[in-house]
Short mmCIF file of C-alpha atoms in Angstrom, two decimals:
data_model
loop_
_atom_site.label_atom_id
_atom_site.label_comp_id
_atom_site.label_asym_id
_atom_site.label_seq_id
_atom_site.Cartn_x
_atom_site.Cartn_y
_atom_site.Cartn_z
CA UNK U 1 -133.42 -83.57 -158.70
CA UNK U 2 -129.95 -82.56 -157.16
CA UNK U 3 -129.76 -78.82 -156.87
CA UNK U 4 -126.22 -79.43 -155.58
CA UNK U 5 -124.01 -81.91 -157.60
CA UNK U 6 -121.11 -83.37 -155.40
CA UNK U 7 -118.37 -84.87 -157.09
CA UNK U 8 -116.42 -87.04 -156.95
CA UNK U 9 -118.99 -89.65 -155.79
CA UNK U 10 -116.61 -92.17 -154.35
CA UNK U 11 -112.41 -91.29 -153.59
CA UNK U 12 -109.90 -93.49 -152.14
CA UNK U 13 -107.08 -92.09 -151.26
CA UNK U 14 -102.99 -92.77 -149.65
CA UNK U 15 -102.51 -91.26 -146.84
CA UNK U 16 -100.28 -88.23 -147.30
CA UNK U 17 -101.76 -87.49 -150.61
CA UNK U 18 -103.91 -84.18 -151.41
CA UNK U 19 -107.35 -84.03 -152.77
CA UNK U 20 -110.18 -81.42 -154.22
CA UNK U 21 -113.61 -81.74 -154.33
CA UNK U 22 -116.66 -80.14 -155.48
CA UNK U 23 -120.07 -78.64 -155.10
CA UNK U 24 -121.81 -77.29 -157.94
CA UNK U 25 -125.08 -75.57 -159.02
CA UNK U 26 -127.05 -73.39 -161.16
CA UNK U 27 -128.24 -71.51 -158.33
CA UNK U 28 -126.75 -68.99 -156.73
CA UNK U 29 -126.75 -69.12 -152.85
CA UNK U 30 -126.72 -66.30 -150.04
CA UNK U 31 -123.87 -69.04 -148.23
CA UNK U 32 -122.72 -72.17 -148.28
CA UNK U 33 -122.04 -74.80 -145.53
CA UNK U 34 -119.50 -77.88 -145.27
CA UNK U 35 -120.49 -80.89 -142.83
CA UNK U 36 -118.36 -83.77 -142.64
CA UNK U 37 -120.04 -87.22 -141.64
CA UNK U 38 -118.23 -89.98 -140.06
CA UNK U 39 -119.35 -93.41 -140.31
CA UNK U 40 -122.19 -93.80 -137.54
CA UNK U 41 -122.56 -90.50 -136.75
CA UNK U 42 -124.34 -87.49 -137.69
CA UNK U 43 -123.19 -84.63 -139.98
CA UNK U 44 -120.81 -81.62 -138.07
CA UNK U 45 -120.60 -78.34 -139.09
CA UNK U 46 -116.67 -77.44 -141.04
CA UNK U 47 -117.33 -73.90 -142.11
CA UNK U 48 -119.56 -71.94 -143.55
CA UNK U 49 -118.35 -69.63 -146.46
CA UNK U 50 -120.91 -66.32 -147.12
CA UNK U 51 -118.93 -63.77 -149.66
CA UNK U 52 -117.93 -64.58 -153.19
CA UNK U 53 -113.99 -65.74 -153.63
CA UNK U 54 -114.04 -66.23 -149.56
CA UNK U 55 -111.71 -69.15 -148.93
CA UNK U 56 -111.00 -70.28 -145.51
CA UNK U 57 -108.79 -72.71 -143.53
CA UNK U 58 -109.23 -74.63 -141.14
CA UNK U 59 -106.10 -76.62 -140.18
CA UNK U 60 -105.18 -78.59 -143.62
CA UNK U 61 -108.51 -78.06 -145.12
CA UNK U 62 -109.38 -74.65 -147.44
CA UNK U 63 -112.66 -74.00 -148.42
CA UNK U 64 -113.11 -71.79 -151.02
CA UNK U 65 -116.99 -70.13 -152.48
CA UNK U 66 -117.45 -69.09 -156.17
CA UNK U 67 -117.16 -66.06 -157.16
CA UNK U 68 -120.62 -66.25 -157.81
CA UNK U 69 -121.74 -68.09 -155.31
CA UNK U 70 -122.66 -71.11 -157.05
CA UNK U 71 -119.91 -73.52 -156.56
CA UNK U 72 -117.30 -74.17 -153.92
CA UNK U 73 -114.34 -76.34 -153.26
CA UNK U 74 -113.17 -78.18 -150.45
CA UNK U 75 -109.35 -78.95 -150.66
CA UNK U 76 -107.18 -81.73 -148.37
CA UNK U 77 -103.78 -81.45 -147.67
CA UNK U 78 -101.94 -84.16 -146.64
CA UNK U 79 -104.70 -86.36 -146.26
CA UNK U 80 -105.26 -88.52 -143.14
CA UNK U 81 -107.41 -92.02 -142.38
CA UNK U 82 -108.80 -89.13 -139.62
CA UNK U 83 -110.05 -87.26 -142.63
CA UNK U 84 -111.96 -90.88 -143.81
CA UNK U 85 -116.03 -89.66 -143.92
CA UNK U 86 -118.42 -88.36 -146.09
CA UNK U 87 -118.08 -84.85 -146.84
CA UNK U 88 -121.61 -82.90 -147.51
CA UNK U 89 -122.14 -79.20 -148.71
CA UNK U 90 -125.80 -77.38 -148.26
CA UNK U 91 -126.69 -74.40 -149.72
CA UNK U 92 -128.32 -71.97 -148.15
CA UNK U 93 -130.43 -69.63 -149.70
CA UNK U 94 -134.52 -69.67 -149.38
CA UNK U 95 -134.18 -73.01 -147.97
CA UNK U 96 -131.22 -75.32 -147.07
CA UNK U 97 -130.41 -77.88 -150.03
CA UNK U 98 -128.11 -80.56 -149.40
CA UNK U 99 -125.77 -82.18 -151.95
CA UNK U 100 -125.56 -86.02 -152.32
CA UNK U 101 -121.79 -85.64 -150.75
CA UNK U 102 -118.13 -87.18 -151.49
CA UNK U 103 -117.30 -90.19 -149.57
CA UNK U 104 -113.69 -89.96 -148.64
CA UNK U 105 -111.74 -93.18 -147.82
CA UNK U 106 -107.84 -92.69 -146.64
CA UNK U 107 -105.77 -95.27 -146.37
CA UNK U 108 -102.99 -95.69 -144.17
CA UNK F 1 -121.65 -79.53 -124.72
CA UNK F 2 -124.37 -79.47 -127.21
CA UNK F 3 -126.60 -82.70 -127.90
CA UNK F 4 -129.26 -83.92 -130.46
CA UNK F 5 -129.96 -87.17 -128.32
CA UNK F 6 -132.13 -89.77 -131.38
CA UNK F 7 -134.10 -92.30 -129.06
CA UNK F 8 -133.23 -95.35 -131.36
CA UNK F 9 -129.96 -96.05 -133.59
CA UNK F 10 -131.53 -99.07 -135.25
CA UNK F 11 -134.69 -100.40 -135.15
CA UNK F 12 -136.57 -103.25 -137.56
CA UNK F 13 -140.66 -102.99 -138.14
CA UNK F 14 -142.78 -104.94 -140.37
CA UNK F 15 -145.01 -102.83 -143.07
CA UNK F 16 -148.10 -101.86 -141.53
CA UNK F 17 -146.92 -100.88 -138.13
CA UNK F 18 -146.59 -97.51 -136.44
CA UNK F 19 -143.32 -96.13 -136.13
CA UNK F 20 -142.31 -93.42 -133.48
CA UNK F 21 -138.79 -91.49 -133.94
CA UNK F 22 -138.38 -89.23 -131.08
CA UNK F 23 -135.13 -86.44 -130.92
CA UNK F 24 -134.78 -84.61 -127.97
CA UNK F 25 -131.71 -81.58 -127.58
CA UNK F 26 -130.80 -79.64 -124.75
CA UNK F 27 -129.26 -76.37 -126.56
CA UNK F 28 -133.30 -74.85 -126.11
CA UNK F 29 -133.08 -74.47 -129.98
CA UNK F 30 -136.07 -72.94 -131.72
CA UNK F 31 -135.97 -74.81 -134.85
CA UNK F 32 -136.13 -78.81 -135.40
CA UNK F 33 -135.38 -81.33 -138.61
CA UNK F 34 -135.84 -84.22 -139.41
CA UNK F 35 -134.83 -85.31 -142.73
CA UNK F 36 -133.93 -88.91 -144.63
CA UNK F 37 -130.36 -89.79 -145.82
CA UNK F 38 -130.15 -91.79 -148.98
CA UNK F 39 -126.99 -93.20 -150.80
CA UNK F 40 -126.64 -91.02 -154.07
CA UNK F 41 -129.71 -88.83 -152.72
CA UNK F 42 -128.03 -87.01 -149.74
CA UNK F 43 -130.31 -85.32 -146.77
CA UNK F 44 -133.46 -84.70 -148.12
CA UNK F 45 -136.17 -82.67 -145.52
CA UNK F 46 -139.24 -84.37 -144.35
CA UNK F 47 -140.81 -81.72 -141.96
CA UNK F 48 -139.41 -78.79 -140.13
CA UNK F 49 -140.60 -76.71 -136.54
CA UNK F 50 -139.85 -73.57 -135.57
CA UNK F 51 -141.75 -73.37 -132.70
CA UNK F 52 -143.72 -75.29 -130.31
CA UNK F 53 -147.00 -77.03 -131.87
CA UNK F 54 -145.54 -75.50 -135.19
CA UNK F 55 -144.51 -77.54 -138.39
CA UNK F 56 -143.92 -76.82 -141.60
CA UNK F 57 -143.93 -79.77 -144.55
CA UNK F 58 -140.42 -80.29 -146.53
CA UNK F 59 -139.61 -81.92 -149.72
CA UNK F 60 -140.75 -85.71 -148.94
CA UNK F 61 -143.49 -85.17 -146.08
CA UNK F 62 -145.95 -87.81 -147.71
CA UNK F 63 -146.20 -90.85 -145.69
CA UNK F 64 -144.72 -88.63 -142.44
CA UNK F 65 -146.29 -86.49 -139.80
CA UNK F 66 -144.60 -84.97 -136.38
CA UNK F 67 -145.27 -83.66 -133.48
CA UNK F 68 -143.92 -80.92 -131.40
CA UNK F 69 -145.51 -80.16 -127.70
CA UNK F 70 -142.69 -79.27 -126.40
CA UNK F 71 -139.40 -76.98 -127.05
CA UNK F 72 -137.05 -80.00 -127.02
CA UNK F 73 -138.70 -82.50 -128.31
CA UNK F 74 -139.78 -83.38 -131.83
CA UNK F 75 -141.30 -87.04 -133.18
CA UNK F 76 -141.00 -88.26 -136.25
CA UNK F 77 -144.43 -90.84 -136.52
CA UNK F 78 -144.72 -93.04 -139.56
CA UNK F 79 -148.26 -94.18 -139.31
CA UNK F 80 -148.03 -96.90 -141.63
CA UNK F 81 -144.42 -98.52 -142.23
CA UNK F 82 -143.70 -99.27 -146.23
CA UNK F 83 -140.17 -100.64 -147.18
CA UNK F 84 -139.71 -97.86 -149.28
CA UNK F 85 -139.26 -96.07 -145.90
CA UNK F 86 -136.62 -98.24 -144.95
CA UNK F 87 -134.05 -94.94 -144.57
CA UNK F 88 -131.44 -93.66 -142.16
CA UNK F 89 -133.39 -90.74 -140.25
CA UNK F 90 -131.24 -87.53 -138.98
CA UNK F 91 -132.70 -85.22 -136.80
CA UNK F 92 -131.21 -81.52 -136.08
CA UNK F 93 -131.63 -78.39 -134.68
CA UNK F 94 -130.48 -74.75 -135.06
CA UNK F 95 -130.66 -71.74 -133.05
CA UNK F 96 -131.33 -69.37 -135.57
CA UNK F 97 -134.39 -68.06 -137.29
CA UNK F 98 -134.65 -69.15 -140.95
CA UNK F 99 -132.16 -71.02 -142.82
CA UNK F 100 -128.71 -69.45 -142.04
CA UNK F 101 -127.55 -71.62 -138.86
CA UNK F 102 -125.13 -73.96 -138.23
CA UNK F 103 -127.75 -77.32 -138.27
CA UNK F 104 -126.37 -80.08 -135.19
CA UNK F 105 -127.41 -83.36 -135.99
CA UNK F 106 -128.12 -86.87 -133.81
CA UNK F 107 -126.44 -89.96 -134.57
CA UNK F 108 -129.33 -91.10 -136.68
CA UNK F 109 -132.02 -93.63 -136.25
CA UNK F 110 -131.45 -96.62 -139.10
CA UNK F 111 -134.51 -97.41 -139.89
CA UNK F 112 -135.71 -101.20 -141.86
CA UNK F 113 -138.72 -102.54 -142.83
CA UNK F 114 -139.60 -105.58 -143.81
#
């Protein structure tokens, strides 16, 4: 069972275009952690978000934690084929719980 | 610049045979991972250390053991290959105590067996 649902599963994207996607759960979580997977490598730390309604930036991406900390959003801004990868979030609360992740294709 | 260094990137076995994953990192980290990456199923935790000659079992240790005896080194042993271990391994580490640090991760070890 997926404590963290990831969704969209699959996007393919045009370069230029923006994009959102999501990490949800029914549990609420002490922080939250973005890793972004290219093909043949391991995951790398993004960001880590900690309060409620934090969002942060880093370059085109925002990253934004539920209010309640159960859910967060990663949003793309003028996507890139750099920005091609699979995108994972992990909860952290007790444990660390990973999410199945979004696997991002853009197209140049 | 920090390094999870994952002794194989692919390897093939036959069901039966031993299998030895070894992760080294040079960042002295306390804490090791390794966990299993599935598509659909995501990073799923196989067995933890937080110390040396210390494990802890995660979510999917059956079929697993490991083995720390020293700080930057952990081994991932499958004592008996099935196909249903056929798996991309990832192995991390994290400098802080419990759950809150950033995790750095090897390439991964892509594991088949036939």
């Amino acid at each position: 069972t997926q404590l963290l649902e990831q969704s969209p599963q699959f996007l393919s994207i045009q370069e230029g275009e923006n994009l959102t996607v999501y990490c949800n759960s029914s549990s609420v979580f002490s922080s939250l952690q973005w890793y972004r997977q290219e093909p043949g490598e391991g995951p790398v730390l993004l960001v880590t978000v900690v309060t409620g309604g934090e969002v942060k930036k880093l370059k085109r991406l925002t990253f934004q934690f539920g209010d309640a900390r159960k859910d967060s959003s990663l949003h793309i801004t003028a996507a890139q084929p750099g920005d091609t990868g699979l995108y994972l979030c992990a909860g952290v609360g007790n444990d660390m719980r990973f999410g199945a992740g979004t696997r991002l294709t853009v197209k140049p | 610049d920090v390094k999870v260094t994952q002794s194989s990137r692919y390897l093939v076995k036959r069901t039966g045979e031993k299998v030895f994953l070894e992760c080294v990192q040079d960042m002295d980290h306390e804490n090791m991972f390794w966990y299993r990456q599935d598509p659909g199923l995501g990073l799923r935790l196989i067995y933890f250390s937080y110390d040396v000659k210390m494990k802890e079992k995660g979510d999917i240790p059956e079929g697993y053991s490991v083995s720390r005896e020293k700080k930057e080194r952990f081994s991932l042993i499958l004592e008996s290959a099935s196909t249903n271990q056929t798996s991309m391994y990832l192995c991390a580490s994290s400098y802080w105590a419990g759950w809150t640090g950033e995790l750095f991760f090897g390439e991964g070890s892509r594991l088949t067996v036939l």
